[in-house]
Short mmCIF file of C-alpha atoms and ligand atoms in Angstrom, two decimals:
data_model
loop_
_atom_site.label_atom_id
_atom_site.label_comp_id
_atom_site.label_asym_id
_atom_site.label_seq_id
_atom_site.Cartn_x
_atom_site.Cartn_y
_atom_site.Cartn_z
CA MET A 1 -32.19 -27.98 126.66
CA LYS A 2 -33.78 -24.59 126.10
CA TYR A 3 -35.78 -25.77 123.07
CA VAL A 4 -37.03 -28.97 124.71
CA ASN A 5 -40.79 -28.87 125.23
CA SER A 6 -41.45 -32.03 127.17
CA TYR A 7 -40.99 -35.80 127.30
CA ARG A 8 -43.65 -38.10 125.86
CA CYS A 9 -44.14 -41.81 126.56
CA THR A 10 -43.82 -43.91 123.39
CA VAL A 11 -46.35 -46.41 124.79
CA CYS A 12 -49.21 -44.47 126.39
CA GLY A 13 -48.54 -41.01 124.96
CA ARG A 14 -48.54 -39.24 128.36
CA GLU A 15 -46.55 -36.04 128.45
CA TYR A 16 -44.06 -35.20 131.21
CA ASP A 17 -42.35 -32.02 132.33
CA LYS A 18 -38.71 -31.84 131.20
CA ASN A 19 -37.69 -30.87 134.72
CA ASP A 20 -38.95 -34.17 136.15
CA ASN A 21 -35.70 -35.83 135.01
CA LEU A 22 -37.38 -39.16 134.29
CA TYR A 23 -35.78 -42.18 132.62
CA THR A 24 -39.00 -43.98 131.66
CA CYS A 25 -42.76 -43.42 132.01
CA PRO A 26 -43.82 -43.95 135.63
CA LYS A 27 -47.15 -45.38 134.43
CA CYS A 28 -45.75 -47.87 131.91
CA GLY A 29 -42.54 -48.85 133.70
CA ASP A 30 -39.44 -49.99 131.79
CA THR A 31 -41.23 -50.42 128.48
CA GLY A 32 -42.45 -46.82 128.61
CA ILE A 33 -39.44 -45.32 126.86
CA LEU A 34 -39.69 -41.56 126.57
CA ASP A 35 -39.26 -39.46 123.47
CA ILE A 36 -37.95 -35.92 123.84
CA GLU A 37 -40.04 -33.32 122.03
CA TYR A 38 -38.80 -29.93 120.87
CA ASN A 39 -40.39 -26.61 120.12
CA TYR A 40 -39.87 -26.61 116.36
CA GLU A 41 -41.57 -23.24 115.87
CA LYS A 42 -38.97 -21.58 118.09
CA LEU A 43 -36.15 -23.61 116.54
CA LYS A 44 -37.14 -22.50 113.04
CA LYS A 45 -36.41 -18.93 114.07
CA VAL A 46 -32.90 -19.77 115.25
CA ILE A 47 -31.70 -22.58 113.02
CA ASN A 48 -31.28 -22.35 109.29
CA LYS A 49 -28.58 -23.17 106.78
CA SER A 50 -26.49 -20.08 107.52
CA TYR A 51 -26.58 -20.94 111.23
CA PHE A 52 -24.54 -23.99 110.27
CA ASP A 53 -22.32 -22.17 107.75
CA ASN A 54 -21.20 -19.96 110.63
CA ASN A 55 -20.82 -22.78 113.12
CA LYS A 56 -17.16 -23.57 113.76
CA ASP A 57 -17.78 -26.47 116.11
CA TYR A 58 -16.89 -29.59 114.14
CA SER A 59 -18.14 -32.13 116.66
CA MET A 60 -21.58 -33.51 117.51
CA TRP A 61 -22.09 -30.48 119.76
CA ARG A 62 -22.64 -28.32 116.67
CA TYR A 63 -26.24 -29.56 116.99
CA ARG A 64 -26.45 -28.67 120.69
CA ASP A 65 -29.45 -26.38 120.18
CA VAL A 66 -31.46 -29.35 118.94
CA MET A 67 -30.32 -31.57 121.79
CA SER A 68 -31.28 -32.17 125.39
CA VAL A 69 -27.98 -31.01 126.90
CA GLU A 70 -26.89 -27.84 128.69
CA ASP A 71 -23.98 -25.85 127.26
CA SER A 72 -21.72 -26.05 130.29
CA LYS A 73 -19.01 -28.73 130.17
CA LEU A 74 -19.54 -29.64 126.49
CA SER A 75 -16.01 -28.49 125.72
CA GLU A 76 -14.60 -30.93 128.26
CA THR A 77 -15.66 -34.14 126.50
CA LEU A 78 -13.72 -36.20 124.02
CA ARG A 79 -14.24 -34.96 120.47
CA VAL A 80 -17.13 -37.04 119.14
CA GLY A 81 -18.77 -36.77 115.73
CA TRP A 82 -18.21 -34.94 112.46
CA THR A 83 -16.86 -38.19 111.09
CA PRO A 84 -16.14 -38.31 107.37
CA ILE A 85 -18.69 -39.28 104.76
CA TYR A 86 -17.10 -40.72 101.61
CA LYS A 87 -18.64 -40.89 98.19
CA SER A 88 -17.96 -44.45 97.19
CA ASN A 89 -16.03 -44.80 93.97
CA ARG A 90 -15.94 -48.52 93.50
CA PHE A 91 -18.49 -50.12 95.78
CA ALA A 92 -21.39 -48.27 94.15
CA SER A 93 -20.50 -49.67 90.75
CA ILE A 94 -20.06 -53.19 92.15
CA ILE A 95 -23.61 -53.18 93.46
CA GLY A 96 -24.97 -51.14 90.58
CA ILE A 97 -26.40 -48.01 92.14
CA LYS A 98 -26.03 -44.39 91.23
CA GLU A 99 -24.67 -42.88 94.40
CA LEU A 100 -23.42 -44.46 97.59
CA TYR A 101 -22.10 -42.53 100.58
CA ILE A 102 -20.30 -44.23 103.43
CA LYS A 103 -20.25 -42.58 106.83
CA ASP A 104 -17.35 -43.96 108.86
CA GLU A 105 -18.36 -43.93 112.52
CA GLY A 106 -15.37 -46.08 113.37
CA LEU A 107 -13.38 -42.83 113.49
CA ASN A 108 -15.00 -41.66 116.70
CA PRO A 109 -12.70 -41.51 119.78
CA THR A 110 -13.47 -45.03 120.99
CA ALA A 111 -14.09 -46.22 117.43
CA SER A 112 -17.87 -46.63 117.25
CA LEU A 113 -21.07 -44.66 116.85
CA LYS A 114 -21.84 -45.33 120.53
CA ASP A 115 -19.66 -42.34 121.46
CA ARG A 116 -22.53 -40.09 120.42
CA ALA A 117 -24.66 -41.49 123.22
CA SER A 118 -21.87 -41.85 125.75
CA ALA A 119 -20.81 -38.23 125.37
CA VAL A 120 -24.35 -37.20 126.32
CA ALA A 121 -24.40 -39.68 129.19
CA VAL A 122 -21.25 -38.29 130.78
CA ILE A 123 -22.49 -34.71 130.39
CA LYS A 124 -25.79 -35.61 132.04
CA ALA A 125 -24.23 -37.61 134.87
CA SER A 126 -21.64 -34.96 135.51
CA SER A 127 -24.12 -32.08 135.59
CA GLU A 128 -26.30 -34.08 137.98
CA GLY A 129 -23.27 -34.50 140.24
CA ARG A 130 -23.20 -38.29 139.83
CA ASP A 131 -19.79 -39.95 139.92
CA VAL A 132 -20.50 -43.54 138.88
CA ILE A 133 -22.12 -44.49 135.57
CA ALA A 134 -23.11 -48.02 134.65
CA CYS A 135 -24.34 -49.85 131.60
CA SER A 136 -24.66 -53.25 130.06
CA SER A 137 -23.54 -53.66 126.52
CA THR A 138 -22.56 -56.10 123.83
CA GLY A 139 -19.23 -54.23 123.90
CA ASN A 140 -19.21 -50.89 122.13
CA ALA A 141 -21.55 -48.96 124.42
CA ALA A 142 -19.35 -50.25 127.20
CA SER A 143 -15.96 -49.28 125.81
CA SER A 144 -17.42 -46.01 124.66
CA LEU A 145 -18.85 -45.16 128.04
CA ALA A 146 -15.63 -46.14 129.75
CA GLY A 147 -13.55 -43.87 127.51
CA ASN A 148 -15.87 -40.89 127.62
CA ALA A 149 -16.25 -41.21 131.39
CA ALA A 150 -12.50 -41.39 131.91
CA ARG A 151 -12.13 -38.09 130.08
CA MET A 152 -14.66 -36.50 132.46
CA GLY A 153 -13.15 -38.03 135.59
CA LEU A 154 -16.13 -40.31 136.26
CA SER A 155 -16.05 -43.97 137.27
CA THR A 156 -17.78 -46.73 135.36
CA VAL A 157 -19.21 -50.14 136.14
CA ILE A 158 -19.61 -52.16 132.97
CA PHE A 159 -21.47 -55.40 132.30
CA VAL A 160 -20.56 -57.31 129.14
CA PRO A 161 -21.31 -60.86 128.02
CA GLU A 162 -18.33 -63.19 128.24
CA ARG A 163 -18.25 -63.38 124.40
CA ALA A 164 -17.28 -59.68 123.98
CA PRO A 165 -14.35 -59.40 121.50
CA GLN A 166 -10.88 -58.90 122.98
CA GLY A 167 -10.42 -55.47 121.42
CA LYS A 168 -13.44 -54.10 123.23
CA LEU A 169 -12.43 -55.75 126.48
CA ALA A 170 -8.94 -54.26 126.16
CA GLN A 171 -10.46 -50.80 125.68
CA LEU A 172 -12.56 -51.22 128.82
CA LEU A 173 -9.61 -52.20 130.94
CA ILE A 174 -7.34 -49.49 129.57
CA TYR A 175 -10.02 -46.85 130.22
CA GLY A 176 -10.09 -48.04 133.84
CA ALA A 177 -13.62 -49.41 134.01
CA LYS A 178 -14.73 -51.88 136.63
CA VAL A 179 -15.63 -54.72 134.27
CA ILE A 180 -18.04 -57.53 134.98
CA CYS A 181 -17.90 -60.28 132.35
CA VAL A 182 -21.18 -62.13 132.68
CA LYS A 183 -21.18 -65.86 132.02
CA GLY A 184 -24.23 -65.70 129.84
CA ASP A 185 -25.62 -63.96 126.77
CA TYR A 186 -26.55 -60.31 126.33
CA ARG A 187 -30.07 -60.93 127.66
CA GLU A 188 -28.69 -62.20 130.96
CA THR A 189 -26.06 -59.48 131.04
CA PHE A 190 -28.74 -56.82 130.72
CA GLN A 191 -30.81 -58.38 133.50
CA LEU A 192 -27.89 -58.47 135.92
CA SER A 193 -26.94 -54.87 135.13
CA LYS A 194 -30.49 -53.75 135.74
CA LYS A 195 -30.63 -55.39 139.16
CA ALA A 196 -27.23 -54.00 140.11
CA ILE A 197 -28.08 -50.48 138.94
CA ASP A 198 -31.36 -50.54 140.87
CA TYR A 199 -29.52 -51.83 143.95
CA TRP A 200 -26.54 -49.46 143.94
CA GLY A 201 -28.24 -46.48 142.32
CA TRP A 202 -25.62 -45.60 139.67
CA TYR A 203 -26.31 -43.29 136.75
CA ASN A 204 -27.85 -45.51 134.06
CA ARG A 205 -26.53 -45.31 130.50
CA ASN A 206 -28.59 -48.23 129.23
CA ALA A 207 -29.64 -46.73 125.95
CA ALA A 208 -33.15 -48.05 125.92
CA ILE A 209 -33.90 -46.64 129.36
CA ASN A 210 -32.25 -43.25 129.13
CA PRO A 211 -34.07 -41.03 126.59
CA HIS A 212 -31.05 -38.79 126.07
CA MET A 213 -29.03 -41.55 124.39
CA VAL A 214 -31.14 -41.52 121.24
CA GLU A 215 -30.81 -37.72 121.24
CA GLY A 216 -27.05 -38.14 121.05
CA LYS A 217 -27.20 -40.80 118.36
CA LYS A 218 -29.45 -38.70 116.17
CA THR A 219 -26.55 -36.36 115.41
CA VAL A 220 -25.22 -38.93 112.94
CA ALA A 221 -28.27 -38.32 110.76
CA MET A 222 -27.89 -34.56 111.10
CA GLU A 223 -24.30 -34.83 109.92
CA ILE A 224 -25.26 -36.96 106.93
CA ALA A 225 -27.80 -34.33 105.89
CA GLU A 226 -25.44 -31.42 106.42
CA GLN A 227 -22.45 -33.12 104.79
CA LEU A 228 -24.61 -33.86 101.74
CA LYS A 229 -25.58 -30.17 101.63
CA TRP A 230 -29.09 -30.87 102.94
CA LYS A 231 -29.95 -33.10 99.97
CA VAL A 232 -30.75 -36.32 101.77
CA PRO A 233 -30.33 -39.68 100.00
CA ASP A 234 -33.30 -41.90 99.16
CA TRP A 235 -32.14 -44.54 101.62
CA VAL A 236 -30.08 -44.64 104.80
CA ALA A 237 -28.98 -48.09 105.96
CA VAL A 238 -27.90 -49.07 109.45
CA SER A 239 -27.43 -52.30 111.39
CA VAL A 240 -29.85 -52.90 114.25
CA GLY A 241 -29.49 -54.57 117.65
CA ASP A 242 -31.46 -52.89 120.44
CA GLY A 243 -33.03 -50.39 118.03
CA CYS A 244 -31.64 -47.22 119.63
CA THR A 245 -29.30 -46.33 116.77
CA ILE A 246 -31.91 -46.55 114.05
CA GLY A 247 -34.36 -44.78 116.37
CA GLY A 248 -31.79 -42.00 116.67
CA VAL A 249 -31.23 -41.85 112.92
CA TYR A 250 -34.95 -41.40 112.39
CA LYS A 251 -35.15 -38.75 115.10
CA GLY A 252 -32.31 -36.77 113.57
CA PHE A 253 -33.98 -36.62 110.18
CA PHE A 254 -37.37 -35.97 111.79
CA ASP A 255 -35.97 -32.95 113.65
CA LEU A 256 -34.35 -31.52 110.52
CA PHE A 257 -37.54 -32.07 108.56
CA SER A 258 -39.62 -30.40 111.28
CA ILE A 259 -37.28 -27.41 111.32
CA GLY A 260 -37.48 -27.23 107.53
CA LEU A 261 -33.83 -27.96 106.71
CA ILE A 262 -34.61 -31.05 104.61
CA ASP A 263 -37.62 -31.70 102.41
CA ARG A 264 -38.20 -35.35 103.30
CA ILE A 265 -37.10 -38.13 105.61
CA PRO A 266 -35.03 -40.85 103.86
CA LYS A 267 -36.32 -44.40 103.83
CA LEU A 268 -34.50 -46.36 106.52
CA LEU A 269 -33.14 -49.82 105.81
CA GLY A 270 -32.91 -51.75 109.08
CA VAL A 271 -30.37 -54.54 108.75
CA GLN A 272 -30.15 -57.52 111.08
CA ALA A 273 -28.08 -60.70 111.13
CA LYS A 274 -29.81 -63.87 110.03
CA GLY A 275 -28.79 -65.59 113.27
CA CYS A 276 -30.48 -62.95 115.44
CA CYS A 277 -33.27 -60.99 113.81
CA PRO A 278 -36.22 -60.28 116.11
CA PHE A 279 -37.08 -56.97 114.39
CA TYR A 280 -37.01 -58.49 110.91
CA THR A 281 -39.18 -61.43 111.97
CA ALA A 282 -41.73 -59.20 113.70
CA PHE A 283 -41.90 -56.99 110.61
CA ILE A 284 -42.27 -59.84 108.10
CA GLU A 285 -44.80 -61.73 110.21
CA ASN A 286 -46.52 -58.55 111.33
CA LYS A 287 -46.58 -59.43 115.01
CA PRO A 288 -44.92 -58.26 118.25
CA LEU A 289 -41.21 -58.86 118.77
CA GLU A 290 -40.31 -62.22 120.27
CA PRO A 291 -37.07 -63.16 122.03
CA THR A 292 -34.63 -65.04 119.80
CA ASP A 293 -31.26 -66.75 120.08
CA GLU A 294 -28.09 -64.72 119.69
CA ASN A 295 -26.27 -66.55 116.97
CA THR A 296 -24.08 -64.31 114.79
CA ILE A 297 -20.49 -63.12 114.58
CA ALA A 298 -21.83 -59.55 114.47
CA ASP A 299 -21.67 -59.32 118.25
CA SER A 300 -22.82 -55.70 118.48
CA ILE A 301 -26.18 -56.57 116.95
CA SER A 302 -26.48 -59.98 118.55
CA VAL A 303 -29.38 -58.85 120.70
CA GLY A 304 -32.03 -61.49 121.41
CA ILE A 305 -34.36 -59.17 123.30
CA PRO A 306 -34.16 -55.66 121.81
CA ARG A 307 -34.52 -53.01 124.49
CA ASN A 308 -35.93 -50.30 122.29
CA PRO A 309 -38.48 -52.15 120.14
CA ILE A 310 -40.92 -49.28 119.71
CA LYS A 311 -38.44 -46.66 118.52
CA GLY A 312 -36.72 -49.23 116.31
CA MET A 313 -39.92 -50.44 114.65
CA ASN A 314 -41.35 -46.94 114.29
CA ALA A 315 -38.17 -45.63 112.68
CA VAL A 316 -38.47 -48.03 109.77
CA SER A 317 -42.24 -47.88 109.34
CA ARG A 318 -42.57 -44.09 109.66
CA SER A 319 -39.80 -43.56 107.14
CA LYS A 320 -41.52 -46.04 104.78
CA GLY A 321 -38.38 -48.15 104.78
CA THR A 322 -37.95 -51.86 105.29
CA TRP A 323 -35.95 -54.59 107.00
CA VAL A 324 -33.49 -57.14 105.60
CA VAL A 325 -31.30 -59.87 107.09
CA VAL A 326 -27.77 -60.86 106.10
CA SER A 327 -25.78 -64.01 106.78
CA ASP A 328 -22.46 -64.09 108.63
CA GLU A 329 -20.76 -65.16 105.38
CA ALA A 330 -22.18 -62.13 103.58
CA ILE A 331 -20.99 -59.87 106.41
CA LEU A 332 -17.44 -61.22 106.20
CA GLU A 333 -17.45 -60.85 102.42
CA THR A 334 -18.64 -57.25 102.72
CA MET A 335 -15.94 -56.54 105.26
CA LYS A 336 -13.28 -57.66 102.83
CA ILE A 337 -14.73 -55.77 99.84
CA LEU A 338 -15.22 -52.57 101.84
CA GLY A 339 -11.68 -52.73 103.12
CA SER A 340 -10.09 -53.44 99.76
CA CYS A 341 -12.31 -51.16 97.64
CA GLU A 342 -12.59 -48.14 99.87
CA GLY A 343 -9.98 -48.44 102.61
CA ILE A 344 -12.57 -48.60 105.36
CA PHE A 345 -12.22 -51.29 108.02
CA GLY A 346 -15.46 -52.07 109.82
CA GLU A 347 -16.29 -54.63 112.48
CA PRO A 348 -18.90 -57.26 111.52
CA ALA A 349 -21.89 -55.29 112.87
CA GLY A 350 -20.27 -52.18 111.47
CA VAL A 351 -20.47 -53.41 107.88
CA ALA A 352 -23.76 -55.30 108.24
CA GLY A 353 -25.66 -52.21 107.05
CA LEU A 354 -23.68 -52.23 103.80
CA SER A 355 -24.19 -55.94 103.45
CA GLY A 356 -27.91 -55.21 103.73
CA VAL A 357 -27.65 -52.58 101.01
CA MET A 358 -26.08 -55.15 98.68
CA LYS A 359 -28.91 -57.54 99.38
CA ALA A 360 -31.60 -54.88 99.01
CA CYS A 361 -30.12 -53.97 95.62
CA ARG A 362 -30.12 -57.57 94.46
CA GLU A 363 -33.73 -57.98 95.55
CA GLY A 364 -34.85 -54.78 93.85
CA ILE A 365 -35.80 -53.08 97.12
CA ILE A 366 -33.26 -50.37 96.35
CA LYS A 367 -33.51 -49.28 92.70
CA SER A 368 -30.46 -48.57 90.57
CA ASP A 369 -31.37 -44.89 90.18
CA GLU A 370 -31.66 -44.32 93.94
CA THR A 371 -29.08 -42.76 96.23
CA VAL A 372 -27.97 -44.49 99.41
CA SER A 373 -26.03 -43.58 102.50
CA VAL A 374 -24.80 -46.29 104.79
CA ILE A 375 -23.43 -45.94 108.29
CA VAL A 376 -20.42 -48.07 109.17
CA THR A 377 -21.08 -48.17 112.89
CA GLY A 378 -17.87 -49.55 114.37
CA ASN A 379 -14.17 -50.08 113.62
CA GLY A 380 -12.77 -53.44 112.55
CA LEU A 381 -9.73 -53.25 114.83
CA LYS A 382 -12.05 -54.02 117.73
CA ASP A 383 -12.49 -57.56 116.48
CA VAL A 384 -9.53 -58.80 114.47
CA LYS A 385 -10.40 -62.43 115.08
CA ASN A 386 -13.41 -62.18 112.80
CA ALA A 387 -11.58 -59.95 110.34
CA LEU A 388 -8.99 -62.68 109.85
CA LYS A 389 -11.77 -65.12 109.01
CA ALA A 390 -12.73 -62.88 106.11
CA THR A 391 -9.34 -62.77 104.45
CA PRO A 392 -6.82 -65.06 102.73
CA LYS A 393 -3.70 -65.94 104.68
CA PRO A 394 -0.52 -63.86 104.26
CA ILE A 395 2.58 -65.33 102.62
CA VAL A 396 4.88 -66.67 105.31
CA CYS A 397 8.46 -66.62 104.11
CA GLN A 398 12.09 -66.81 105.28
CA PRO A 399 14.02 -63.52 104.94
CA ASN A 400 15.37 -64.83 101.63
CA ILE A 401 14.60 -63.51 98.13
CA GLU A 402 15.01 -66.93 96.47
CA GLU A 403 12.34 -68.40 98.67
CA LEU A 404 10.11 -65.39 98.09
CA LYS A 405 10.37 -65.87 94.32
CA LYS A 406 8.84 -69.33 94.76
CA TYR A 407 5.70 -67.92 96.35
CA PHE A 408 5.50 -64.70 94.43
CA VAL A 409 6.12 -65.87 90.89
CA LYS A 410 2.49 -66.09 89.90
CA TYR A 411 1.91 -62.36 90.53
C1 PLP B 1 -24.66 -50.82 119.03
C2 PLP B 1 -24.24 -51.08 117.66
C3 PLP B 1 -25.18 -51.24 116.62
C4 PLP B 1 -26.67 -51.24 116.81
O1 PLP B 1 -27.20 -50.25 117.65
P1 PLP B 1 -28.52 -50.57 118.49
O2 PLP B 1 -28.86 -49.32 119.18
O3 PLP B 1 -28.17 -51.67 119.45
O4 PLP B 1 -29.57 -51.01 117.53
C5 PLP B 1 -24.69 -51.47 115.35
N1 PLP B 1 -23.37 -51.53 115.10
C6 PLP B 1 -22.44 -51.36 116.06
C7 PLP B 1 -21.00 -51.43 115.70
C8 PLP B 1 -22.85 -51.13 117.36
O5 PLP B 1 -21.93 -51.00 118.32
ZN1 ZN B 2 -46.51 -44.45 129.43
#
């Protein structure tokens, strides 16, 4: 927190004191999402490459000086971040590009990138002396909040749409959350959570309201840069629902660029599902975002009304990137190839970014001599029902070698 200058409204540009503890801009209301601004001149004096060489904290907190958290209690959270980044051996040659790096965020404690925001949420709530945190979520923000809160001894109230995959629901219940399954889509789930949070006054982890969530998510970009020895790739691809994750990815690179640790900000490829693509449509048609149906198996990005449209849109345009959409069939195909080529198991929304990279390569958006990093945002074990749609059936056989020979002969 010591290098935070102030908060600025992304709509009207008004600046607020960091001690005001605001969620959103009082003038603009809920749409006035705040951006946290740092004193880069001061940071430049403290943070350089050797600062990181000497940093033994291999979690997201290694970037604590460029975050909006206080030091106390950081050691009490689950261990989030510093997930592996793999140089792809086979996938890159399949799609015909020079270098492809895959960051596996499914290896976070609750198995998605959302842990980076939830860890900040529980630190904030706990240091403010709040004991109940609430959020609405397509599933991962929920299970992530529930797990991270359990570790800190906080209670959670979670709103998810009825469609949430069983794996995510199981996580919620195991982590001891009070779970409300809303008979409706994510739009209706969000609305109910908002009314309930206003009414009961819980700490609000809704990522598009709470400016600290993007500050947590940005650490994924910082890790990509550091793990690639500060030589950032030409493109970074990520799947987009509400727009907070890609907003965070942009912010992470922006901070590093402003401090002088990297020489440019990578182009961001925002990837949406064909059946739910309000960002893509707004970008292509060059008009404001409009609500859409939520019609994709990639439940984590099945967001008909994105809650962070400004940060999401700005991330792609300021980085000079672009948007693509991918079909559910393409997502399932990517899931299977990623698993069998690289040993990485992503959930549908988790691999959508990579599916988008494949498409962008085919369409010549990404050139064969460019380097790409893709973020696999969530683990496939959360949603085995869809994974099984992507794969051939196993051989079912009596415990009898003669019978097995019948099925196995052709191998
Ligand atoms: C939340 C989530 C996303 C998208 O993040 P947004 O902030 O909603 O844009 C992508 N993939 C997975 C697995 C997620 O859980
Ligand atoms: Zn404002």
